[in-house]
XYZ file of C-alpha atoms in Angstrom:
308
model
C 119.270 67.652 34.339
C 116.518 66.217 36.543
C 113.114 67.816 36.493
C 112.682 70.483 39.196
C 110.441 69.709 42.143
C 106.918 71.178 41.907
C 107.595 73.497 44.856
C 110.604 74.989 43.070
C 108.534 75.518 39.927
C 105.739 77.118 41.955
C 108.094 79.417 43.833
C 109.743 80.610 40.632
C 106.291 81.287 39.168
C 105.590 83.497 42.194
C 108.905 85.311 41.739
C 108.023 85.830 38.067
C 104.871 87.662 39.190
C 106.922 90.040 41.323
C 109.665 90.492 38.727
C 107.289 90.909 35.771
C 109.103 88.123 33.943
C 106.394 85.510 33.346
C 106.113 83.894 29.892
C 109.324 85.383 28.570
C 108.637 89.036 29.404
C 111.790 91.136 29.153
C 112.977 94.535 30.339
C 114.788 96.765 27.828
C 114.354 100.098 29.572
C 117.014 100.411 32.269
C 120.771 100.725 31.891
C 121.239 96.942 31.895
C 120.231 96.922 28.173
C 118.240 93.685 28.471
C 116.982 91.644 31.418
C 115.472 88.214 30.834
C 114.620 84.972 32.609
C 112.538 84.468 35.738
C 114.919 86.515 37.877
C 115.488 89.048 35.073
C 119.174 88.298 34.649
C 120.798 91.516 33.442
C 122.975 91.579 30.336
C 124.706 94.728 31.557
C 125.886 92.951 34.713
C 126.908 89.803 32.848
C 124.431 87.225 34.116
C 121.971 87.861 31.277
C 124.719 87.384 28.699
C 125.700 84.078 30.254
C 122.057 83.057 30.331
C 121.874 83.586 26.565
C 125.113 81.667 26.058
C 123.725 78.720 28.012
C 120.482 78.674 25.997
C 122.521 78.713 22.783
C 124.801 75.957 24.060
C 121.770 73.754 24.761
C 119.847 74.584 21.570
C 121.739 76.483 18.828
C 119.043 75.924 16.197
C 116.230 77.044 18.481
C 118.137 80.162 19.493
C 118.774 81.049 15.852
C 115.123 80.506 14.940
C 113.907 82.775 17.748
C 116.516 85.552 17.804
C 117.848 85.658 14.240
C 121.335 85.422 12.794
C 122.718 88.779 13.991
C 121.779 88.275 17.642
C 122.911 84.651 17.516
C 126.257 85.698 16.032
C 126.740 88.072 18.969
C 125.953 85.259 21.420
C 128.534 83.038 19.735
C 131.125 85.842 19.898
C 131.019 86.107 23.696
C 129.910 88.340 26.553
C 131.353 91.678 25.291
C 129.655 91.155 21.910
C 126.339 90.319 23.581
C 126.535 93.473 25.686
C 127.388 95.579 22.633
C 124.561 94.097 20.560
C 122.004 94.607 23.303
C 123.189 98.169 23.908
C 122.820 99.158 20.237
C 120.049 96.886 18.957
C 117.829 95.913 21.918
C 118.018 98.602 24.599
C 115.073 101.038 24.600
C 113.452 99.489 21.523
C 109.998 99.196 23.085
C 108.167 95.972 22.250
C 110.224 95.103 19.178
C 111.870 92.039 20.754
C 108.938 90.827 22.866
C 107.746 88.168 20.431
C 111.237 86.761 19.944
C 111.780 86.275 23.664
C 108.314 84.848 24.247
C 109.215 82.245 21.614
C 112.650 81.692 23.162
C 111.096 81.157 26.603
C 109.121 78.200 25.244
C 112.280 76.265 24.417
C 113.216 73.519 26.895
C 116.766 74.890 26.683
C 115.592 78.274 27.974
C 113.732 76.639 30.846
C 116.751 74.534 31.785
C 119.096 77.530 31.709
C 116.592 79.505 33.771
C 116.535 76.813 36.447
C 120.324 76.479 36.465
C 120.887 80.202 37.003
C 118.258 80.281 39.751
C 119.930 77.478 41.716
C 122.291 79.688 43.788
C 119.271 81.693 44.953
C 117.366 78.498 45.782
C 120.334 77.230 47.798
C 120.613 80.559 49.625
C 116.878 80.459 50.382
C 117.283 77.119 52.143
C 120.057 78.570 54.304
C 117.936 81.600 55.213
C 114.862 79.469 55.944
C 116.880 77.192 58.213
C 118.488 80.146 59.951
C 115.118 81.596 60.915
C 113.332 78.315 61.585
C 110.938 78.561 58.641
C 109.661 75.064 57.905
C 106.625 75.582 55.651
C 106.587 75.926 51.876
C 105.544 79.539 52.358
C 108.527 80.051 54.655
C 110.906 78.841 51.960
C 109.137 80.995 49.353
C 109.557 83.996 51.651
C 113.264 83.236 52.050
C 113.689 82.888 48.285
C 111.959 86.202 47.677
C 114.265 87.954 50.140
C 117.331 86.376 48.504
C 116.176 87.453 45.046
C 115.312 90.999 46.037
C 117.902 91.705 48.739
C 120.582 89.037 48.492
C 121.220 85.928 50.552
C 123.591 87.336 53.170
C 122.578 87.700 56.793
C 121.948 91.294 57.852
C 122.864 92.623 61.284
C 119.561 94.438 61.822
C 117.528 91.397 60.776
C 119.621 89.212 63.078
C 119.018 91.653 65.940
C 115.251 91.644 65.382
C 115.188 87.850 65.119
C 117.039 87.427 68.415
C 114.583 89.797 70.137
C 111.457 87.919 69.020
C 109.331 86.371 71.734
C 109.315 82.564 71.793
C 106.260 80.711 70.571
C 105.350 82.996 67.670
C 103.592 81.529 64.657
C 105.686 81.283 61.515
C 103.731 84.050 59.778
C 104.351 86.318 62.771
C 108.081 85.633 62.561
C 108.087 86.392 58.834
C 106.072 89.579 59.422
C 108.661 90.862 61.887
C 111.572 89.856 59.675
C 109.909 91.433 56.624
C 109.848 94.768 58.412
C 113.460 94.307 59.482
C 114.566 93.519 55.932
C 112.641 96.529 54.615
C 114.388 98.760 57.148
C 117.730 97.782 55.580
C 116.587 98.478 52.002
C 117.310 101.565 49.936
C 114.725 104.125 51.155
C 113.658 104.680 47.548
C 112.395 101.082 47.342
C 111.530 100.413 50.990
C 107.744 100.421 50.580
C 107.907 98.073 47.592
C 110.221 95.708 49.466
C 107.886 95.651 52.464
C 104.691 95.123 50.449
C 106.207 92.275 48.479
C 107.723 90.588 51.533
C 104.547 90.851 53.626
C 102.527 89.374 50.758
C 104.587 86.194 50.931
C 104.713 86.199 54.740
C 100.918 86.191 55.046
C 100.167 84.192 51.915
C 98.156 86.972 50.269
C 98.156 90.723 49.703
C 95.154 91.620 51.868
C 97.373 93.269 54.498
C 100.325 94.279 52.385
C 98.357 96.241 49.762
C 100.543 94.796 47.023
C 98.793 95.525 43.683
C 96.274 93.079 42.277
C 95.023 89.906 43.908
C 97.647 87.463 45.164
C 97.074 84.142 46.948
C 100.048 81.823 47.321
C 97.894 78.775 48.080
C 95.221 79.301 45.445
C 97.346 80.611 42.579
C 100.688 78.886 43.170
C 99.958 75.877 45.375
C 102.385 77.134 48.042
C 101.164 75.989 51.454
C 101.563 77.760 54.771
C 101.448 74.449 56.661
C 103.047 71.808 54.437
C 106.797 71.387 55.194
C 109.192 72.329 52.418
C 111.826 69.734 53.212
C 111.973 66.385 55.050
C 113.773 66.643 58.374
C 116.494 64.244 57.284
C 117.457 66.139 54.123
C 121.069 67.359 54.191
C 121.625 71.071 54.572
C 123.117 72.884 51.578
C 126.812 73.567 51.799
C 127.779 76.901 53.272
C 128.830 79.513 50.722
C 132.538 79.838 50.097
C 134.775 82.340 48.402
C 133.957 85.890 47.386
C 130.256 86.800 47.147
C 129.274 90.215 45.802
C 125.779 91.628 45.341
C 125.116 94.611 43.069
C 122.108 96.880 43.525
C 120.421 97.265 40.144
C 118.301 100.241 38.960
C 115.137 98.542 40.293
C 116.597 98.303 43.791
C 117.223 94.547 43.681
C 120.468 93.066 44.957
C 121.801 90.844 42.166
C 124.461 88.213 42.815
C 127.491 89.167 40.695
C 128.663 86.374 38.423
C 132.361 87.192 38.760
C 132.938 88.636 35.273
C 136.261 90.493 35.610
C 135.336 92.805 32.719
C 132.320 94.253 34.553
C 132.243 97.869 35.723
C 129.809 99.070 38.397
C 129.259 102.771 39.023
C 132.505 103.482 37.204
C 134.459 101.021 39.351
C 136.077 97.988 37.646
C 135.050 94.815 39.459
C 138.206 92.835 40.130
C 138.528 89.970 42.599
C 141.734 91.341 44.103
C 140.191 94.722 44.931
C 136.923 93.245 46.189
C 138.788 90.801 48.424
C 140.882 93.641 49.836
C 137.713 95.644 50.538
C 136.090 92.662 52.245
C 139.121 92.030 54.432
C 139.732 95.698 55.284
C 136.343 97.252 55.998
C 134.512 96.605 59.245
C 131.829 93.928 59.157
C 128.350 95.449 59.252
C 129.624 98.782 57.905
C 128.398 100.784 54.909
C 131.242 102.847 53.468
C 131.518 105.373 50.629
C 134.350 104.184 48.405
C 135.413 105.307 44.909
C 132.008 106.845 44.192
C 129.915 103.866 45.337
C 128.731 102.528 48.691
C 130.087 99.205 49.948
C 128.434 97.198 52.727
C 130.292 94.266 54.293
C 127.895 91.750 55.835
C 128.650 89.614 58.862
C 129.371 86.583 56.664
C 131.834 88.541 54.499
C 129.549 89.088 51.517
C 129.624 92.517 49.860
C 126.809 94.759 48.643
C 127.686 97.508 46.160
C 125.294 100.435 45.680
C 125.573 103.454 43.441
C 125.928 106.827 45.108
């Protein structure tokens, strides 16, 4: 695997600030049992289990040294065993596992797996940035943050606001307006957090957004509001194909589902056949109560599942 570009590394460091995942920090408190990695891949939803499998595949000895024989045996046994181990041995155990995952995060294998799992979000960010004419590094960072927190699908309300913008606006003014549009589509419980985080990236700091602490994209992360993120002749990423499903997690983030046919969300088994039928049956742009959950079908055919 080639080394990631500095901008990618810097953007993921910024996301780690927002996600509370820097330097191997984990979350063992919510119903996902364990979330780890820069984007806090959730074991309960499958992506965290596959993250652990990839780290083990790249460095079995390092994984064993950091996590111990019992955890490593569960990783070797597969996704159901990882979920079971994390549910009974990791979930709600306070800081017991912190040191192990800090050590694991220092392995090159961990860092490679982290970058590999982030790639779909990075690709989606390029599509979003191009869609809204965002050419600066900060513009791409803003697009990545929206994809991580709210998914990479286009949203009807955001599209409407974008089409109504006056011509000639500065890029930060465009991102400000789109940040408010994205926040308007978020779960009301998390709307203020979504807006504060998005405006912080849009303006390059948290002076206006009131996001906690002191944040400067240029000073702390080297992310410029003027330097272009991509040469004009670079090829555009391929458009997404197939079934794309986002799941709202307990923190209000929309997580890209990894396609594990054994997953259950809000009591509903996630099967490709059913999800495809839902996508093809429900009206685009609609949010529908279905089998105890809410399903939104975006204009590009992607699905968002939310618990009632």
